[in-house]
GROMACS .gro file of C-alpha atoms in nm:
model
  254
    1UNK     CA    1   2.349  -4.725   5.972
    2UNK     CA    2   2.278  -4.632   5.613
    3UNK     CA    3   1.902  -4.512   5.605
    4UNK     CA    4   1.938  -4.425   5.182
    5UNK     CA    5   1.595  -4.439   5.061
    6UNK     CA    6   1.575  -4.279   4.738
    7UNK     CA    7   1.487  -4.513   4.495
    8UNK     CA    8   1.717  -4.397   4.225
    9UNK     CA    9   1.980  -4.428   4.463
   10UNK     CA   10   1.890  -4.738   4.521
   11UNK     CA   11   1.939  -4.871   4.173
   12UNK     CA   12   2.231  -4.718   4.115
   13UNK     CA   13   2.380  -4.889   4.468
   14UNK     CA   14   2.310  -5.267   4.332
   15UNK     CA   15   2.387  -5.170   3.992
   16UNK     CA   16   2.710  -5.130   4.036
   17UNK     CA   17   2.781  -5.443   4.240
   18UNK     CA   18   2.533  -5.674   4.081
   19UNK     CA   19   2.831  -5.813   3.860
   20UNK     CA   20   3.004  -5.918   4.151
   21UNK     CA   21   2.716  -6.126   4.291
   22UNK     CA   22   2.811  -6.491   4.280
   23UNK     CA   23   2.672  -6.813   4.483
   24UNK     CA   24   2.426  -7.050   4.308
   25UNK     CA   25   2.135  -6.927   4.196
   26UNK     CA   26   1.786  -7.102   4.205
   27UNK     CA   27   1.725  -7.259   3.871
   28UNK     CA   28   1.367  -7.143   3.862
   29UNK     CA   29   1.337  -6.821   4.019
   30UNK     CA   30   1.650  -6.624   3.963
   31UNK     CA   31   1.718  -6.830   3.576
   32UNK     CA   32   1.691  -6.486   3.417
   33UNK     CA   33   1.851  -6.201   3.658
   34UNK     CA   34   2.069  -6.115   3.446
   35UNK     CA   35   1.889  -6.034   3.167
   36UNK     CA   36   1.639  -5.859   3.301
   37UNK     CA   37   1.633  -5.442   3.411
   38UNK     CA   38   1.512  -5.342   3.711
   39UNK     CA   39   1.429  -4.992   3.777
   40UNK     CA   40   1.228  -4.727   4.018
   41UNK     CA   41   0.868  -4.725   3.952
   42UNK     CA   42   0.765  -4.406   3.840
   43UNK     CA   43   0.413  -4.221   3.807
   44UNK     CA   44   0.383  -4.325   3.473
   45UNK     CA   45   0.421  -4.693   3.513
   46UNK     CA   46   0.073  -4.650   3.737
   47UNK     CA   47  -0.145  -4.737   3.466
   48UNK     CA   48   0.010  -5.085   3.377
   49UNK     CA   49   0.076  -5.129   3.715
   50UNK     CA   50  -0.256  -5.106   3.837
   51UNK     CA   51  -0.376  -5.390   3.582
   52UNK     CA   52  -0.131  -5.605   3.626
   53UNK     CA   53  -0.171  -5.595   4.024
   54UNK     CA   54  -0.546  -5.724   4.012
   55UNK     CA   55  -0.441  -5.984   3.762
   56UNK     CA   56  -0.184  -6.114   3.961
   57UNK     CA   57  -0.392  -6.090   4.272
   58UNK     CA   58  -0.663  -6.246   4.136
   59UNK     CA   59  -0.633  -6.590   4.203
   60UNK     CA   60  -0.484  -6.532   4.543
   61UNK     CA   61  -0.688  -6.594   4.846
   62UNK     CA   62  -0.609  -6.329   5.077
   63UNK     CA   63  -0.765  -6.129   4.820
   64UNK     CA   64  -1.073  -6.291   4.769
   65UNK     CA   65  -1.125  -6.300   5.092
   66UNK     CA   66  -1.119  -5.988   5.190
   67UNK     CA   67  -1.310  -5.851   4.943
   68UNK     CA   68  -1.126  -5.831   4.626
   69UNK     CA   69  -1.288  -5.863   4.254
   70UNK     CA   70  -1.166  -5.899   3.914
   71UNK     CA   71  -1.288  -5.689   3.732
   72UNK     CA   72  -1.267  -5.433   3.990
   73UNK     CA   73  -1.507  -5.134   4.071
   74UNK     CA   74  -1.431  -4.818   3.925
   75UNK     CA   75  -1.423  -4.675   4.279
   76UNK     CA   76  -1.157  -4.931   4.387
   77UNK     CA   77  -0.945  -4.885   4.052
   78UNK     CA   78  -0.938  -4.526   4.144
   79UNK     CA   79  -0.852  -4.574   4.523
   80UNK     CA   80  -0.556  -4.804   4.447
   81UNK     CA   81  -0.464  -4.499   4.186
   82UNK     CA   82  -0.410  -4.288   4.438
   83UNK     CA   83  -0.231  -4.561   4.666
   84UNK     CA   84   0.014  -4.613   4.368
   85UNK     CA   85   0.078  -4.234   4.353
   86UNK     CA   86   0.125  -4.173   4.740
   87UNK     CA   87   0.400  -4.561   4.754
   88UNK     CA   88   0.572  -4.370   4.450
   89UNK     CA   89   0.667  -4.098   4.668
   90UNK     CA   90   0.694  -4.248   4.987
   91UNK     CA   91   0.798  -4.609   4.922
   92UNK     CA   92   1.055  -4.789   4.786
   93UNK     CA   93   0.929  -4.911   4.452
   94UNK     CA   94   1.091  -5.115   4.199
   95UNK     CA   95   0.944  -5.270   3.861
   96UNK     CA   96   1.072  -5.396   3.555
   97UNK     CA   97   0.916  -5.349   3.207
   98UNK     CA   98   0.726  -5.019   3.348
   99UNK     CA   99   0.437  -5.173   3.597
  100UNK     CA  100   0.483  -5.572   3.435
  101UNK     CA  101   0.657  -5.679   3.776
  102UNK     CA  102   0.610  -5.438   4.099
  103UNK     CA  103   0.762  -5.431   4.462
  104UNK     CA  104   0.681  -5.198   4.724
  105UNK     CA  105   0.882  -5.170   5.044
  106UNK     CA  106   0.813  -4.941   5.311
  107UNK     CA  107   1.109  -4.820   5.512
  108UNK     CA  108   1.142  -4.756   5.903
  109UNK     CA  109   1.063  -4.312   5.866
  110UNK     CA  110   0.865  -4.091   6.025
  111UNK     CA  111   0.554  -3.987   5.801
  112UNK     CA  112   0.597  -3.611   5.594
  113UNK     CA  113   0.319  -3.392   5.561
  114UNK     CA  114   0.252  -3.520   5.193
  115UNK     CA  115   0.206  -3.838   5.297
  116UNK     CA  116  -0.033  -3.786   5.574
  117UNK     CA  117  -0.227  -3.537   5.279
  118UNK     CA  118  -0.225  -3.810   5.013
  119UNK     CA  119  -0.337  -4.081   5.301
  120UNK     CA  120  -0.561  -3.830   5.422
  121UNK     CA  121  -0.745  -3.808   5.050
  122UNK     CA  122  -0.724  -4.189   5.033
  123UNK     CA  123  -0.930  -4.178   5.362
  124UNK     CA  124  -1.228  -3.907   5.148
  125UNK     CA  125  -1.221  -4.114   4.859
  126UNK     CA  126  -1.244  -4.521   5.008
  127UNK     CA  127  -1.525  -4.369   5.268
  128UNK     CA  128  -1.821  -4.487   5.027
  129UNK     CA  129  -1.668  -4.824   4.962
  130UNK     CA  130  -1.591  -4.881   5.376
  131UNK     CA  131  -1.969  -4.795   5.357
  132UNK     CA  132  -2.048  -5.047   5.106
  133UNK     CA  133  -1.902  -5.314   5.235
  134UNK     CA  134  -2.119  -5.606   5.361
  135UNK     CA  135  -2.135  -5.748   5.707
  136UNK     CA  136  -1.976  -6.030   5.582
  137UNK     CA  137  -1.706  -5.841   5.442
  138UNK     CA  138  -1.627  -5.631   5.738
  139UNK     CA  139  -1.611  -5.967   5.972
  140UNK     CA  140  -1.360  -6.109   5.742
  141UNK     CA  141  -1.143  -5.801   5.752
  142UNK     CA  142  -1.152  -5.731   6.106
  143UNK     CA  143  -1.099  -6.143   6.120
  144UNK     CA  144  -0.762  -6.096   5.881
  145UNK     CA  145  -0.646  -5.747   6.093
  146UNK     CA  146  -0.690  -5.903   6.459
  147UNK     CA  147  -0.496  -6.259   6.315
  148UNK     CA  148  -0.194  -6.024   6.213
  149UNK     CA  149  -0.140  -5.803   6.510
  150UNK     CA  150  -0.150  -6.136   6.720
  151UNK     CA  151   0.128  -6.337   6.458
  152UNK     CA  152   0.372  -6.063   6.463
  153UNK     CA  153   0.317  -6.049   6.852
  154UNK     CA  154   0.378  -6.411   6.919
  155UNK     CA  155   0.645  -6.391   6.619
  156UNK     CA  156   0.836  -6.127   6.844
  157UNK     CA  157   0.868  -5.905   6.565
  158UNK     CA  158   0.541  -5.617   6.684
  159UNK     CA  159   0.826  -5.397   6.835
  160UNK     CA  160   1.113  -5.472   6.635
  161UNK     CA  161   0.976  -5.454   6.347
  162UNK     CA  162   0.912  -5.082   6.347
  163UNK     CA  163   1.304  -5.040   6.287
  164UNK     CA  164   1.274  -5.284   5.984
  165UNK     CA  165   1.215  -5.238   5.630
  166UNK     CA  166   0.921  -5.424   5.473
  167UNK     CA  167   0.837  -5.567   5.158
  168UNK     CA  168   0.427  -5.476   5.171
  169UNK     CA  169   0.359  -5.603   4.790
  170UNK     CA  170   0.581  -5.851   4.517
  171UNK     CA  171   0.342  -5.924   4.216
  172UNK     CA  172   0.362  -6.003   3.844
  173UNK     CA  173   0.237  -6.008   3.576
  174UNK     CA  174   0.057  -6.415   3.558
  175UNK     CA  175   0.142  -6.452   3.178
  176UNK     CA  176   0.530  -6.290   3.311
  177UNK     CA  177   0.544  -6.566   3.583
  178UNK     CA  178   0.796  -6.793   3.605
  179UNK     CA  179   1.089  -6.566   3.438
  180UNK     CA  180   1.280  -6.513   3.742
  181UNK     CA  181   1.140  -6.106   3.758
  182UNK     CA  182   1.018  -6.155   4.114
  183UNK     CA  183   1.330  -6.279   4.193
  184UNK     CA  184   1.528  -6.007   4.031
  185UNK     CA  185   1.374  -5.721   4.250
  186UNK     CA  186   1.373  -5.945   4.557
  187UNK     CA  187   1.741  -5.955   4.500
  188UNK     CA  188   1.770  -5.574   4.429
  189UNK     CA  189   1.614  -5.519   4.715
  190UNK     CA  190   1.797  -5.731   4.955
  191UNK     CA  191   2.142  -5.675   4.841
  192UNK     CA  192   2.091  -5.261   4.879
  193UNK     CA  193   1.990  -5.386   5.283
  194UNK     CA  194   2.249  -5.602   5.281
  195UNK     CA  195   2.458  -5.288   5.214
  196UNK     CA  196   2.297  -5.097   5.444
  197UNK     CA  197   2.273  -5.342   5.712
  198UNK     CA  198   1.931  -5.361   5.713
  199UNK     CA  199   1.655  -5.589   5.869
  200UNK     CA  200   1.395  -5.693   5.615
  201UNK     CA  201   1.078  -5.856   5.692
  202UNK     CA  202   0.720  -5.988   5.568
  203UNK     CA  203   0.414  -6.149   5.535
  204UNK     CA  204   0.315  -6.358   5.303
  205UNK     CA  205   0.161  -6.714   5.216
  206UNK     CA  206   0.270  -7.052   5.324
  207UNK     CA  207   0.269  -7.142   4.961
  208UNK     CA  208   0.531  -6.874   4.892
  209UNK     CA  209   0.745  -6.968   5.206
  210UNK     CA  210   0.998  -7.189   4.994
  211UNK     CA  211   1.037  -6.872   4.744
  212UNK     CA  212   1.102  -6.622   5.056
  213UNK     CA  213   1.333  -6.846   5.195
  214UNK     CA  214   1.602  -6.925   4.908
  215UNK     CA  215   1.613  -6.543   4.968
  216UNK     CA  216   1.733  -6.550   5.300
  217UNK     CA  217   1.408  -6.501   5.478
  218UNK     CA  218   1.338  -6.710   5.818
  219UNK     CA  219   0.979  -6.818   5.877
  220UNK     CA  220   0.859  -6.702   6.258
  221UNK     CA  221   0.526  -6.795   6.303
  222UNK     CA  222   0.224  -6.847   6.087
  223UNK     CA  223  -0.143  -6.889   6.151
  224UNK     CA  224  -0.495  -6.963   5.973
  225UNK     CA  225  -0.736  -6.787   5.801
  226UNK     CA  226  -1.086  -6.825   5.758
  227UNK     CA  227  -1.081  -7.210   5.900
  228UNK     CA  228  -1.364  -7.083   6.115
  229UNK     CA  229  -1.582  -6.946   5.839
  230UNK     CA  230  -1.867  -7.115   5.698
  231UNK     CA  231  -1.924  -6.821   5.434
  232UNK     CA  232  -1.595  -6.934   5.272
  233UNK     CA  233  -1.649  -7.204   5.034
  234UNK     CA  234  -1.272  -7.288   4.991
  235UNK     CA  235  -0.978  -7.463   5.183
  236UNK     CA  236  -0.892  -7.208   5.467
  237UNK     CA  237  -0.508  -7.069   5.414
  238UNK     CA  238  -0.171  -6.968   5.597
  239UNK     CA  239  -0.051  -6.656   5.597
  240UNK     CA  240   0.347  -6.678   5.743
  241UNK     CA  241   0.582  -6.383   5.893
  242UNK     CA  242   0.930  -6.415   5.778
  243UNK     CA  243   1.215  -6.200   5.828
  244UNK     CA  244   1.567  -6.134   5.714
  245UNK     CA  245   1.879  -5.972   5.844
  246UNK     CA  246   2.139  -5.832   5.643
  247UNK     CA  247   2.432  -6.113   5.522
  248UNK     CA  248   2.682  -5.851   5.635
  249UNK     CA  249   2.597  -5.846   5.998
  250UNK     CA  250   2.563  -6.171   6.255
  251UNK     CA  251   2.201  -6.344   6.240
  252UNK     CA  252   2.046  -6.238   6.547
  253UNK     CA  253   1.715  -6.443   6.721
  254UNK     CA  254   1.409  -6.264   6.750
   0.00000   0.00000   0.00000
């Protein structure tokens, strides 16, 4: 099984076969796939990427439930800058228009010395933020962490996922949504995963289930967040875990 992790190599492979892609494309999400250019995310894309991260996730209930705010604090934005820097060097990072739309996926690999050093630096920088968290924010974060772990266990992906590619982040700036950017990014990733025979997985809100279903992901389980929290004055929301097996191989069951 191929273990290519270099984003540049990923782009080259996909571009070579993209003209040969066939099949009926979803009218809403893939209508502009042939008009956009997917590129490897670069360090120079970080400023725009961070701004669009907050723009895209501002309405997201999970983001807000766990303490995210728009506009972000200077400290939170600084931490995100170091996160993006680390991800650029250690993850599969794809983008459209240099940060307008971004995908991040983590391949199954051992962390290198550079990544450990960068993550250690982030922990030091984020220390003051953890101290500033209210008791309610800490409670919410603990709830989400516990429920996600239970979800993975109940869905049967807890152990197997260690060998899979994890689609950790996907966003498009709000004014560019509906133009197929998210689909172009996911299609680029999944095409490469099909070629290399790799399985991928993702956590998503149930409102995005149809999008990921269309791209070949199967829903394995779900949990409800915030249903017992009287301090959350919005509707509870549902988180799902989904798995996509490479099309070139027989779909196995978890």
